[in-house]
Amino acid sequence: MDGARASGEDLVSARCTLILRPLTAADEVPMRRMQAELAAEGFDLLPEGHTWAEVMGRAEREASGVDLEPGRVRADFLVAEVGRDVVGRASVRYALTDWLHHYGGHIGYAVAPAHRLKGYAGEMLRQSLQRLAAAGVDRALVTCDEGNVGSARVIEGAGGVLENVVDVGGGLMRRRYWIDVFTHA
Protein backbone atom coordinates (compact mmCIF):
# COMPACT_ATOMS: atom_id res chain seq x y z
CA MET A 1 0.00 0.00 0.00
CA ASP A 2 3.02 2.32 -0.02
CA GLY A 3 2.47 5.11 -2.54
CA ALA A 4 6.06 5.46 -3.77
CA ARG A 5 9.49 4.00 -3.34
CA ALA A 6 11.14 4.52 0.01
CA SER A 7 14.65 5.94 0.17
CA GLY A 8 17.62 3.66 0.74
CA GLU A 9 17.94 5.00 4.27
CA ASP A 10 14.28 4.16 4.97
CA LEU A 11 14.78 0.62 3.66
CA VAL A 12 17.78 0.03 5.93
CA SER A 13 15.83 1.44 8.88
CA ALA A 14 12.80 -0.74 8.11
CA ARG A 15 14.91 -3.88 7.78
CA CYS A 16 16.66 -3.22 11.09
CA THR A 17 13.63 -2.35 13.18
CA LEU A 18 10.43 -3.93 11.84
CA ILE A 19 9.29 -7.20 13.35
CA LEU A 20 6.35 -9.37 12.40
CA ARG A 21 4.77 -11.06 15.39
CA PRO A 22 1.52 -12.77 16.39
CA LEU A 23 -1.38 -10.76 17.82
CA THR A 24 -1.56 -10.08 21.53
CA ALA A 25 -4.30 -8.77 23.79
CA ALA A 26 -2.51 -5.40 23.86
CA ASP A 27 -2.95 -5.02 20.08
CA GLU A 28 -6.70 -4.49 20.14
CA VAL A 29 -6.73 -0.68 20.28
CA PRO A 30 -4.05 -0.02 17.63
CA MET A 31 -5.39 -2.74 15.33
CA ARG A 32 -8.98 -1.50 15.57
CA ARG A 33 -7.74 2.05 14.93
CA MET A 34 -5.86 0.83 11.87
CA GLN A 35 -8.97 -1.11 10.76
CA ALA A 36 -11.00 2.12 10.80
CA GLU A 37 -8.35 3.95 8.75
CA LEU A 38 -8.02 1.16 6.19
CA ALA A 39 -11.78 0.55 5.96
CA ALA A 40 -12.11 4.14 4.72
CA GLU A 41 -9.96 2.99 1.76
CA GLY A 42 -12.09 -0.13 1.19
CA PHE A 43 -9.65 -2.51 2.89
CA ASP A 44 -10.82 -4.96 5.57
CA LEU A 45 -8.28 -5.84 8.20
CA LEU A 46 -10.34 -7.59 10.87
CA PRO A 47 -13.53 -9.64 10.81
CA GLU A 48 -16.53 -7.38 11.41
CA GLY A 49 -18.44 -7.69 14.70
CA HIS A 50 -16.06 -10.04 16.50
CA THR A 51 -14.70 -9.60 20.00
CA TRP A 52 -10.94 -9.34 20.34
CA ALA A 53 -10.88 -12.76 22.00
CA GLU A 54 -12.63 -14.18 18.91
CA VAL A 55 -10.16 -12.44 16.59
CA MET A 56 -7.22 -13.83 18.56
CA GLY A 57 -8.79 -17.30 18.75
CA ARG A 58 -9.27 -17.40 14.98
CA ALA A 59 -5.67 -16.25 14.42
CA GLU A 60 -4.39 -18.96 16.80
CA ARG A 61 -6.47 -21.71 15.11
CA GLU A 62 -5.31 -20.65 11.66
CA ALA A 63 -1.68 -20.48 12.77
CA SER A 64 -1.90 -24.04 14.08
CA GLY A 65 -4.04 -25.25 11.16
CA VAL A 66 -6.52 -26.78 13.62
CA ASP A 67 -10.33 -26.47 13.52
CA LEU A 68 -10.25 -24.25 10.44
CA GLU A 69 -13.46 -22.67 9.21
CA PRO A 70 -14.58 -23.73 5.71
CA GLY A 71 -12.52 -21.98 3.03
CA ARG A 72 -9.69 -21.10 5.44
CA VAL A 73 -6.11 -22.43 5.32
CA ARG A 74 -3.22 -22.53 7.78
CA ALA A 75 -2.08 -18.95 8.00
CA ASP A 76 -0.26 -16.48 10.23
CA PHE A 77 -1.95 -13.15 10.95
CA LEU A 78 0.93 -10.95 12.05
CA VAL A 79 1.35 -7.49 13.49
CA ALA A 80 4.08 -5.33 11.98
CA GLU A 81 5.74 -3.42 14.78
CA VAL A 82 8.47 -0.81 14.83
CA GLY A 83 9.58 0.11 18.32
CA ARG A 84 6.29 0.16 20.18
CA ASP A 85 4.23 1.30 17.20
CA VAL A 86 1.94 -1.00 15.25
CA VAL A 87 2.63 0.10 11.67
CA GLY A 88 0.76 -2.57 9.72
CA ARG A 89 -0.15 -6.20 9.41
CA ALA A 90 0.67 -9.19 7.23
CA SER A 91 -1.15 -12.43 6.49
CA VAL A 92 0.96 -15.40 5.40
CA ARG A 93 -1.09 -18.25 3.96
CA TYR A 94 0.70 -21.59 3.59
CA ALA A 95 -1.71 -23.05 1.03
CA LEU A 96 -4.08 -21.68 -1.57
CA THR A 97 -7.79 -22.29 -1.91
CA ASP A 98 -9.30 -21.72 -5.33
CA TRP A 99 -10.22 -18.15 -4.35
CA LEU A 100 -6.75 -17.42 -2.95
CA HIS A 101 -5.17 -18.88 -6.10
CA HIS A 102 -7.15 -16.54 -8.32
CA TYR A 103 -7.41 -13.39 -6.19
CA GLY A 104 -5.86 -13.38 -2.72
CA GLY A 105 -2.46 -15.06 -2.90
CA HIS A 106 -0.11 -16.39 -0.24
CA ILE A 107 0.64 -13.01 1.32
CA GLY A 108 -1.47 -10.00 2.14
CA TYR A 109 -0.12 -6.89 3.83
CA ALA A 110 -1.25 -3.42 4.76
CA VAL A 111 0.57 -0.41 6.15
CA ALA A 112 -1.29 2.13 8.30
CA PRO A 113 -1.59 5.47 6.46
CA ALA A 114 0.58 7.34 8.99
CA HIS A 115 3.44 4.86 8.43
CA ARG A 116 3.59 4.65 4.66
CA LEU A 117 6.56 5.53 2.47
CA LYS A 118 9.09 4.28 5.04
CA GLY A 119 9.94 0.92 3.47
CA TYR A 120 7.72 -1.07 5.83
CA ALA A 121 5.64 -2.78 3.13
CA GLY A 122 8.77 -4.12 1.45
CA GLU A 123 10.16 -5.38 4.73
CA MET A 124 6.83 -7.00 5.65
CA LEU A 125 6.79 -8.75 2.29
CA ARG A 126 10.44 -9.87 2.66
CA GLN A 127 9.83 -11.35 6.10
CA SER A 128 6.60 -13.00 4.92
CA LEU A 129 8.49 -14.64 2.04
CA GLN A 130 11.05 -15.94 4.53
CA ARG A 131 8.25 -17.59 6.52
CA LEU A 132 6.96 -19.29 3.37
CA ALA A 133 10.47 -20.50 2.51
CA ALA A 134 10.89 -21.95 6.00
CA ALA A 135 7.61 -23.85 5.47
CA GLY A 136 8.81 -25.27 2.13
CA VAL A 137 6.74 -23.12 -0.21
CA ASP A 138 8.90 -22.42 -3.28
CA ARG A 139 6.76 -19.89 -5.19
CA ALA A 140 4.47 -17.29 -3.67
CA LEU A 141 1.48 -15.66 -5.27
CA VAL A 142 1.12 -12.02 -4.20
CA THR A 143 -1.68 -9.83 -5.51
CA CYS A 144 -2.67 -6.19 -5.42
CA ASP A 145 -5.42 -4.07 -6.85
CA GLU A 146 -4.69 -2.71 -10.31
CA GLY A 147 -4.70 0.89 -9.09
CA ASN A 148 -2.37 0.28 -6.13
CA VAL A 149 0.83 1.49 -7.77
CA GLY A 150 2.78 1.52 -4.51
CA SER A 151 2.01 -2.10 -3.73
CA ALA A 152 2.81 -3.15 -7.30
CA ARG A 153 6.22 -1.48 -6.92
CA VAL A 154 6.83 -3.27 -3.62
CA ILE A 155 5.96 -6.65 -5.15
CA GLU A 156 8.05 -6.01 -8.26
CA GLY A 157 10.93 -4.82 -6.04
CA ALA A 158 10.80 -8.21 -4.30
CA GLY A 159 11.16 -9.99 -7.63
CA GLY A 160 7.47 -10.39 -8.42
CA VAL A 161 6.75 -11.38 -12.01
CA LEU A 162 3.34 -10.33 -13.26
CA GLU A 163 1.38 -13.32 -14.52
CA ASN A 164 -1.86 -11.52 -15.38
CA VAL A 165 -4.54 -9.10 -14.29
CA VAL A 166 -7.91 -10.61 -13.37
CA ASP A 167 -11.40 -9.23 -12.89
CA VAL A 168 -12.45 -9.65 -9.25
CA GLY A 169 -15.92 -8.32 -9.96
CA GLY A 170 -17.58 -4.98 -9.46
CA GLY A 171 -15.09 -3.37 -11.80
CA LEU A 172 -12.13 -4.26 -9.58
CA MET A 173 -9.07 -5.63 -11.35
CA ARG A 174 -6.31 -7.45 -9.48
CA ARG A 175 -2.66 -7.91 -10.49
CA ARG A 176 -1.25 -11.43 -9.86
CA TYR A 177 2.49 -11.81 -9.29
CA TRP A 178 4.66 -14.86 -8.60
CA ILE A 179 7.83 -14.57 -6.51
CA ASP A 180 10.58 -17.18 -6.17
CA VAL A 181 10.49 -17.58 -2.39
CA PHE A 182 13.95 -19.05 -1.92
CA THR A 183 15.68 -15.90 -3.14
CA HIS A 184 14.46 -14.33 0.14
CA ALA A 185 15.32 -17.19 2.51
C-alpha atoms as an extended CHARMM CRD file, in Angstrom:
* protein
*
       185  EXT
         1         1  MET       CA              0.0000000000        0.0000000000        0.0000000000  PROA      1               0.0000000000
         2         2  ASP       CA              3.0170000000        2.3160000000       -0.0230000000  PROA      2               0.0000000000
         3         3  GLY       CA              2.4750000000        5.1100000000       -2.5430000000  PROA      3               0.0000000000
         4         4  ALA       CA              6.0550000000        5.4640000000       -3.7670000000  PROA      4               0.0000000000
         5         5  ARG       CA              9.4950000000        4.0000000000       -3.3440000000  PROA      5               0.0000000000
         6         6  ALA       CA             11.1380000000        4.5240000000        0.0070000000  PROA      6               0.0000000000
         7         7  SER       CA             14.6530000000        5.9430000000        0.1660000000  PROA      7               0.0000000000
         8         8  GLY       CA             17.6240000000        3.6590000000        0.7420000000  PROA      8               0.0000000000
         9         9  GLU       CA             17.9400000000        5.0040000000        4.2710000000  PROA      9               0.0000000000
        10        10  ASP       CA             14.2760000000        4.1610000000        4.9720000000  PROA      10              0.0000000000
        11        11  LEU       CA             14.7790000000        0.6190000000        3.6640000000  PROA      11              0.0000000000
        12        12  VAL       CA             17.7800000000        0.0350000000        5.9290000000  PROA      12              0.0000000000
        13        13  SER       CA             15.8340000000        1.4390000000        8.8810000000  PROA      13              0.0000000000
        14        14  ALA       CA             12.8010000000       -0.7400000000        8.1120000000  PROA      14              0.0000000000
        15        15  ARG       CA             14.9130000000       -3.8800000000        7.7830000000  PROA      15              0.0000000000
        16        16  CYS       CA             16.6640000000       -3.2230000000       11.0930000000  PROA      16              0.0000000000
        17        17  THR       CA             13.6330000000       -2.3550000000       13.1750000000  PROA      17              0.0000000000
        18        18  LEU       CA             10.4300000000       -3.9310000000       11.8380000000  PROA      18              0.0000000000
        19        19  ILE       CA              9.2950000000       -7.1970000000       13.3480000000  PROA      19              0.0000000000
        20        20  LEU       CA              6.3460000000       -9.3730000000       12.4000000000  PROA      20              0.0000000000
        21        21  ARG       CA              4.7730000000      -11.0590000000       15.3910000000  PROA      21              0.0000000000
        22        22  PRO       CA              1.5170000000      -12.7670000000       16.3860000000  PROA      22              0.0000000000
        23        23  LEU       CA             -1.3840000000      -10.7630000000       17.8160000000  PROA      23              0.0000000000
        24        24  THR       CA             -1.5570000000      -10.0840000000       21.5300000000  PROA      24              0.0000000000
        25        25  ALA       CA             -4.3040000000       -8.7700000000       23.7860000000  PROA      25              0.0000000000
        26        26  ALA       CA             -2.5150000000       -5.4020000000       23.8550000000  PROA      26              0.0000000000
        27        27  ASP       CA             -2.9470000000       -5.0160000000       20.0850000000  PROA      27              0.0000000000
        28        28  GLU       CA             -6.7040000000       -4.4860000000       20.1410000000  PROA      28              0.0000000000
        29        29  VAL       CA             -6.7290000000       -0.6760000000       20.2850000000  PROA      29              0.0000000000
        30        30  PRO       CA             -4.0500000000       -0.0190000000       17.6330000000  PROA      30              0.0000000000
        31        31  MET       CA             -5.3890000000       -2.7450000000       15.3350000000  PROA      31              0.0000000000
        32        32  ARG       CA             -8.9790000000       -1.5000000000       15.5670000000  PROA      32              0.0000000000
        33        33  ARG       CA             -7.7370000000        2.0520000000       14.9330000000  PROA      33              0.0000000000
        34        34  MET       CA             -5.8580000000        0.8320000000       11.8670000000  PROA      34              0.0000000000
        35        35  GLN       CA             -8.9700000000       -1.1050000000       10.7590000000  PROA      35              0.0000000000
        36        36  ALA       CA            -10.9960000000        2.1220000000       10.7950000000  PROA      36              0.0000000000
        37        37  GLU       CA             -8.3510000000        3.9480000000        8.7500000000  PROA      37              0.0000000000
        38        38  LEU       CA             -8.0180000000        1.1590000000        6.1870000000  PROA      38              0.0000000000
        39        39  ALA       CA            -11.7770000000        0.5520000000        5.9600000000  PROA      39              0.0000000000
        40        40  ALA       CA            -12.1080000000        4.1360000000        4.7160000000  PROA      40              0.0000000000
        41        41  GLU       CA             -9.9570000000        2.9860000000        1.7640000000  PROA      41              0.0000000000
        42        42  GLY       CA            -12.0880000000       -0.1260000000        1.1930000000  PROA      42              0.0000000000
        43        43  PHE       CA             -9.6520000000       -2.5100000000        2.8880000000  PROA      43              0.0000000000
        44        44  ASP       CA            -10.8170000000       -4.9550000000        5.5710000000  PROA      44              0.0000000000
        45        45  LEU       CA             -8.2790000000       -5.8390000000        8.1990000000  PROA      45              0.0000000000
        46        46  LEU       CA            -10.3380000000       -7.5880000000       10.8710000000  PROA      46              0.0000000000
        47        47  PRO       CA            -13.5300000000       -9.6410000000       10.8080000000  PROA      47              0.0000000000
        48        48  GLU       CA            -16.5250000000       -7.3810000000       11.4120000000  PROA      48              0.0000000000
        49        49  GLY       CA            -18.4350000000       -7.6900000000       14.6950000000  PROA      49              0.0000000000
        50        50  HSD       CA            -16.0570000000      -10.0360000000       16.5010000000  PROA      50              0.0000000000
        51        51  THR       CA            -14.7040000000       -9.6020000000       19.9990000000  PROA      51              0.0000000000
        52        52  TRP       CA            -10.9370000000       -9.3400000000       20.3440000000  PROA      52              0.0000000000
        53        53  ALA       CA            -10.8790000000      -12.7580000000       21.9960000000  PROA      53              0.0000000000
        54        54  GLU       CA            -12.6290000000      -14.1810000000       18.9070000000  PROA      54              0.0000000000
        55        55  VAL       CA            -10.1650000000      -12.4370000000       16.5940000000  PROA      55              0.0000000000
        56        56  MET       CA             -7.2230000000      -13.8330000000       18.5630000000  PROA      56              0.0000000000
        57        57  GLY       CA             -8.7900000000      -17.3020000000       18.7500000000  PROA      57              0.0000000000
        58        58  ARG       CA             -9.2730000000      -17.4050000000       14.9800000000  PROA      58              0.0000000000
        59        59  ALA       CA             -5.6740000000      -16.2530000000       14.4240000000  PROA      59              0.0000000000
        60        60  GLU       CA             -4.3910000000      -18.9610000000       16.7980000000  PROA      60              0.0000000000
        61        61  ARG       CA             -6.4730000000      -21.7050000000       15.1070000000  PROA      61              0.0000000000
        62        62  GLU       CA             -5.3140000000      -20.6520000000       11.6570000000  PROA      62              0.0000000000
        63        63  ALA       CA             -1.6780000000      -20.4830000000       12.7730000000  PROA      63              0.0000000000
        64        64  SER       CA             -1.9030000000      -24.0400000000       14.0770000000  PROA      64              0.0000000000
        65        65  GLY       CA             -4.0370000000      -25.2490000000       11.1560000000  PROA      65              0.0000000000
        66        66  VAL       CA             -6.5180000000      -26.7810000000       13.6190000000  PROA      66              0.0000000000
        67        67  ASP       CA            -10.3320000000      -26.4660000000       13.5180000000  PROA      67              0.0000000000
        68        68  LEU       CA            -10.2480000000      -24.2490000000       10.4420000000  PROA      68              0.0000000000
        69        69  GLU       CA            -13.4560000000      -22.6670000000        9.2060000000  PROA      69              0.0000000000
        70        70  PRO       CA            -14.5800000000      -23.7290000000        5.7090000000  PROA      70              0.0000000000
        71        71  GLY       CA            -12.5250000000      -21.9820000000        3.0340000000  PROA      71              0.0000000000
        72        72  ARG       CA             -9.6900000000      -21.0990000000        5.4410000000  PROA      72              0.0000000000
        73        73  VAL       CA             -6.1090000000      -22.4270000000        5.3220000000  PROA      73              0.0000000000
        74        74  ARG       CA             -3.2240000000      -22.5350000000        7.7760000000  PROA      74              0.0000000000
        75        75  ALA       CA             -2.0760000000      -18.9460000000        8.0040000000  PROA      75              0.0000000000
        76        76  ASP       CA             -0.2600000000      -16.4830000000       10.2280000000  PROA      76              0.0000000000
        77        77  PHE       CA             -1.9510000000      -13.1540000000       10.9550000000  PROA      77              0.0000000000
        78        78  LEU       CA              0.9280000000      -10.9550000000       12.0520000000  PROA      78              0.0000000000
        79        79  VAL       CA              1.3460000000       -7.4940000000       13.4880000000  PROA      79              0.0000000000
        80        80  ALA       CA              4.0800000000       -5.3290000000       11.9820000000  PROA      80              0.0000000000
        81        81  GLU       CA              5.7360000000       -3.4240000000       14.7770000000  PROA      81              0.0000000000
        82        82  VAL       CA              8.4690000000       -0.8050000000       14.8270000000  PROA      82              0.0000000000
        83        83  GLY       CA              9.5790000000        0.1120000000       18.3190000000  PROA      83              0.0000000000
        84        84  ARG       CA              6.2870000000        0.1580000000       20.1840000000  PROA      84              0.0000000000
        85        85  ASP       CA              4.2330000000        1.3030000000       17.1960000000  PROA      85              0.0000000000
        86        86  VAL       CA              1.9390000000       -0.9980000000       15.2510000000  PROA      86              0.0000000000
        87        87  VAL       CA              2.6250000000        0.0970000000       11.6680000000  PROA      87              0.0000000000
        88        88  GLY       CA              0.7640000000       -2.5720000000        9.7170000000  PROA      88              0.0000000000
        89        89  ARG       CA             -0.1510000000       -6.1980000000        9.4100000000  PROA      89              0.0000000000
        90        90  ALA       CA              0.6660000000       -9.1860000000        7.2340000000  PROA      90              0.0000000000
        91        91  SER       CA             -1.1450000000      -12.4340000000        6.4940000000  PROA      91              0.0000000000
        92        92  VAL       CA              0.9560000000      -15.3990000000        5.4040000000  PROA      92              0.0000000000
        93        93  ARG       CA             -1.0930000000      -18.2550000000        3.9590000000  PROA      93              0.0000000000
        94        94  TYR       CA              0.7000000000      -21.5870000000        3.5910000000  PROA      94              0.0000000000
        95        95  ALA       CA             -1.7070000000      -23.0490000000        1.0330000000  PROA      95              0.0000000000
        96        96  LEU       CA             -4.0790000000      -21.6830000000       -1.5730000000  PROA      96              0.0000000000
        97        97  THR       CA             -7.7910000000      -22.2850000000       -1.9080000000  PROA      97              0.0000000000
        98        98  ASP       CA             -9.3000000000      -21.7230000000       -5.3270000000  PROA      98              0.0000000000
        99        99  TRP       CA            -10.2210000000      -18.1460000000       -4.3530000000  PROA      99              0.0000000000
       100       100  LEU       CA             -6.7510000000      -17.4240000000       -2.9530000000  PROA      100             0.0000000000
       101       101  HSD       CA             -5.1670000000      -18.8800000000       -6.1030000000  PROA      101             0.0000000000
       102       102  HSD       CA             -7.1500000000      -16.5410000000       -8.3150000000  PROA      102             0.0000000000
       103       103  TYR       CA             -7.4140000000      -13.3850000000       -6.1900000000  PROA      103             0.0000000000
       104       104  GLY       CA             -5.8590000000      -13.3830000000       -2.7210000000  PROA      104             0.0000000000
       105       105  GLY       CA             -2.4620000000      -15.0560000000       -2.9020000000  PROA      105             0.0000000000
       106       106  HSD       CA             -0.1090000000      -16.3920000000       -0.2440000000  PROA      106             0.0000000000
       107       107  ILE       CA              0.6400000000      -13.0080000000        1.3170000000  PROA      107             0.0000000000
       108       108  GLY       CA             -1.4660000000       -9.9980000000        2.1440000000  PROA      108             0.0000000000
       109       109  TYR       CA             -0.1230000000       -6.8930000000        3.8260000000  PROA      109             0.0000000000
       110       110  ALA       CA             -1.2480000000       -3.4150000000        4.7630000000  PROA      110             0.0000000000
       111       111  VAL       CA              0.5650000000       -0.4060000000        6.1540000000  PROA      111             0.0000000000
       112       112  ALA       CA             -1.2900000000        2.1310000000        8.3020000000  PROA      112             0.0000000000
       113       113  PRO       CA             -1.5870000000        5.4710000000        6.4600000000  PROA      113             0.0000000000
       114       114  ALA       CA              0.5840000000        7.3360000000        8.9880000000  PROA      114             0.0000000000
       115       115  HSD       CA              3.4360000000        4.8590000000        8.4350000000  PROA      115             0.0000000000
       116       116  ARG       CA              3.5880000000        4.6520000000        4.6580000000  PROA      116             0.0000000000
       117       117  LEU       CA              6.5630000000        5.5280000000        2.4750000000  PROA      117             0.0000000000
       118       118  LYS       CA              9.0870000000        4.2840000000        5.0410000000  PROA      118             0.0000000000
       119       119  GLY       CA              9.9410000000        0.9200000000        3.4740000000  PROA      119             0.0000000000
       120       120  TYR       CA              7.7170000000       -1.0680000000        5.8280000000  PROA      120             0.0000000000
       121       121  ALA       CA              5.6370000000       -2.7780000000        3.1280000000  PROA      121             0.0000000000
       122       122  GLY       CA              8.7680000000       -4.1220000000        1.4460000000  PROA      122             0.0000000000
       123       123  GLU       CA             10.1590000000       -5.3820000000        4.7280000000  PROA      123             0.0000000000
       124       124  MET       CA              6.8340000000       -6.9950000000        5.6550000000  PROA      124             0.0000000000
       125       125  LEU       CA              6.7950000000       -8.7540000000        2.2870000000  PROA      125             0.0000000000
       126       126  ARG       CA             10.4370000000       -9.8660000000        2.6560000000  PROA      126             0.0000000000
       127       127  GLN       CA              9.8310000000      -11.3520000000        6.1050000000  PROA      127             0.0000000000
       128       128  SER       CA              6.6020000000      -13.0040000000        4.9190000000  PROA      128             0.0000000000
       129       129  LEU       CA              8.4870000000      -14.6380000000        2.0440000000  PROA      129             0.0000000000
       130       130  GLN       CA             11.0540000000      -15.9420000000        4.5270000000  PROA      130             0.0000000000
       131       131  ARG       CA              8.2450000000      -17.5900000000        6.5180000000  PROA      131             0.0000000000
       132       132  LEU       CA              6.9630000000      -19.2940000000        3.3710000000  PROA      132             0.0000000000
       133       133  ALA       CA             10.4650000000      -20.4950000000        2.5100000000  PROA      133             0.0000000000
       134       134  ALA       CA             10.8870000000      -21.9470000000        5.9990000000  PROA      134             0.0000000000
       135       135  ALA       CA              7.6060000000      -23.8480000000        5.4680000000  PROA      135             0.0000000000
       136       136  GLY       CA              8.8120000000      -25.2740000000        2.1330000000  PROA      136             0.0000000000
       137       137  VAL       CA              6.7420000000      -23.1170000000       -0.2080000000  PROA      137             0.0000000000
       138       138  ASP       CA              8.8960000000      -22.4240000000       -3.2830000000  PROA      138             0.0000000000
       139       139  ARG       CA              6.7590000000      -19.8880000000       -5.1940000000  PROA      139             0.0000000000
       140       140  ALA       CA              4.4670000000      -17.2900000000       -3.6670000000  PROA      140             0.0000000000
       141       141  LEU       CA              1.4770000000      -15.6560000000       -5.2680000000  PROA      141             0.0000000000
       142       142  VAL       CA              1.1220000000      -12.0190000000       -4.2010000000  PROA      142             0.0000000000
       143       143  THR       CA             -1.6780000000       -9.8340000000       -5.5120000000  PROA      143             0.0000000000
       144       144  CYS       CA             -2.6710000000       -6.1910000000       -5.4200000000  PROA      144             0.0000000000
       145       145  ASP       CA             -5.4220000000       -4.0650000000       -6.8480000000  PROA      145             0.0000000000
       146       146  GLU       CA             -4.6880000000       -2.7140000000      -10.3120000000  PROA      146             0.0000000000
       147       147  GLY       CA             -4.6990000000        0.8880000000       -9.0890000000  PROA      147             0.0000000000
       148       148  ASN       CA             -2.3740000000        0.2840000000       -6.1300000000  PROA      148             0.0000000000
       149       149  VAL       CA              0.8260000000        1.4880000000       -7.7690000000  PROA      149             0.0000000000
       150       150  GLY       CA              2.7790000000        1.5200000000       -4.5070000000  PROA      150             0.0000000000
       151       151  SER       CA              2.0080000000       -2.1050000000       -3.7310000000  PROA      151             0.0000000000
       152       152  ALA       CA              2.8050000000       -3.1510000000       -7.3050000000  PROA      152             0.0000000000
       153       153  ARG       CA              6.2180000000       -1.4780000000       -6.9160000000  PROA      153             0.0000000000
       154       154  VAL       CA              6.8350000000       -3.2710000000       -3.6190000000  PROA      154             0.0000000000
       155       155  ILE       CA              5.9620000000       -6.6470000000       -5.1490000000  PROA      155             0.0000000000
       156       156  GLU       CA              8.0540000000       -6.0070000000       -8.2630000000  PROA      156             0.0000000000
       157       157  GLY       CA             10.9250000000       -4.8240000000       -6.0450000000  PROA      157             0.0000000000
       158       158  ALA       CA             10.8050000000       -8.2100000000       -4.2960000000  PROA      158             0.0000000000
       159       159  GLY       CA             11.1630000000       -9.9920000000       -7.6270000000  PROA      159             0.0000000000
       160       160  GLY       CA              7.4700000000      -10.3860000000       -8.4160000000  PROA      160             0.0000000000
       161       161  VAL       CA              6.7530000000      -11.3820000000      -12.0100000000  PROA      161             0.0000000000
       162       162  LEU       CA              3.3410000000      -10.3270000000      -13.2650000000  PROA      162             0.0000000000
       163       163  GLU       CA              1.3760000000      -13.3160000000      -14.5210000000  PROA      163             0.0000000000
       164       164  ASN       CA             -1.8580000000      -11.5220000000      -15.3790000000  PROA      164             0.0000000000
       165       165  VAL       CA             -4.5430000000       -9.1020000000      -14.2900000000  PROA      165             0.0000000000
       166       166  VAL       CA             -7.9140000000      -10.6120000000      -13.3720000000  PROA      166             0.0000000000
       167       167  ASP       CA            -11.3980000000       -9.2270000000      -12.8870000000  PROA      167             0.0000000000
       168       168  VAL       CA            -12.4480000000       -9.6550000000       -9.2540000000  PROA      168             0.0000000000
       169       169  GLY       CA            -15.9250000000       -8.3250000000       -9.9640000000  PROA      169             0.0000000000
       170       170  GLY       CA            -17.5810000000       -4.9770000000       -9.4600000000  PROA      170             0.0000000000
       171       171  GLY       CA            -15.0880000000       -3.3660000000      -11.8000000000  PROA      171             0.0000000000
       172       172  LEU       CA            -12.1290000000       -4.2560000000       -9.5780000000  PROA      172             0.0000000000
       173       173  MET       CA             -9.0730000000       -5.6340000000      -11.3460000000  PROA      173             0.0000000000
       174       174  ARG       CA             -6.3050000000       -7.4520000000       -9.4750000000  PROA      174             0.0000000000
       175       175  ARG       CA             -2.6570000000       -7.9110000000      -10.4920000000  PROA      175             0.0000000000
       176       176  ARG       CA             -1.2540000000      -11.4270000000       -9.8580000000  PROA      176             0.0000000000
       177       177  TYR       CA              2.4940000000      -11.8090000000       -9.2950000000  PROA      177             0.0000000000
       178       178  TRP       CA              4.6610000000      -14.8550000000       -8.6030000000  PROA      178             0.0000000000
       179       179  ILE       CA              7.8290000000      -14.5650000000       -6.5100000000  PROA      179             0.0000000000
       180       180  ASP       CA             10.5810000000      -17.1800000000       -6.1650000000  PROA      180             0.0000000000
       181       181  VAL       CA             10.4930000000      -17.5790000000       -2.3870000000  PROA      181             0.0000000000
       182       182  PHE       CA             13.9520000000      -19.0510000000       -1.9170000000  PROA      182             0.0000000000
       183       183  THR       CA             15.6810000000      -15.9010000000       -3.1380000000  PROA      183             0.0000000000
       184       184  HSD       CA             14.4590000000      -14.3320000000        0.1350000000  PROA      184             0.0000000000
       185       185  ALA       CA             15.3240000000      -17.1880000000        2.5060000000  PROA      185             0.0000000000
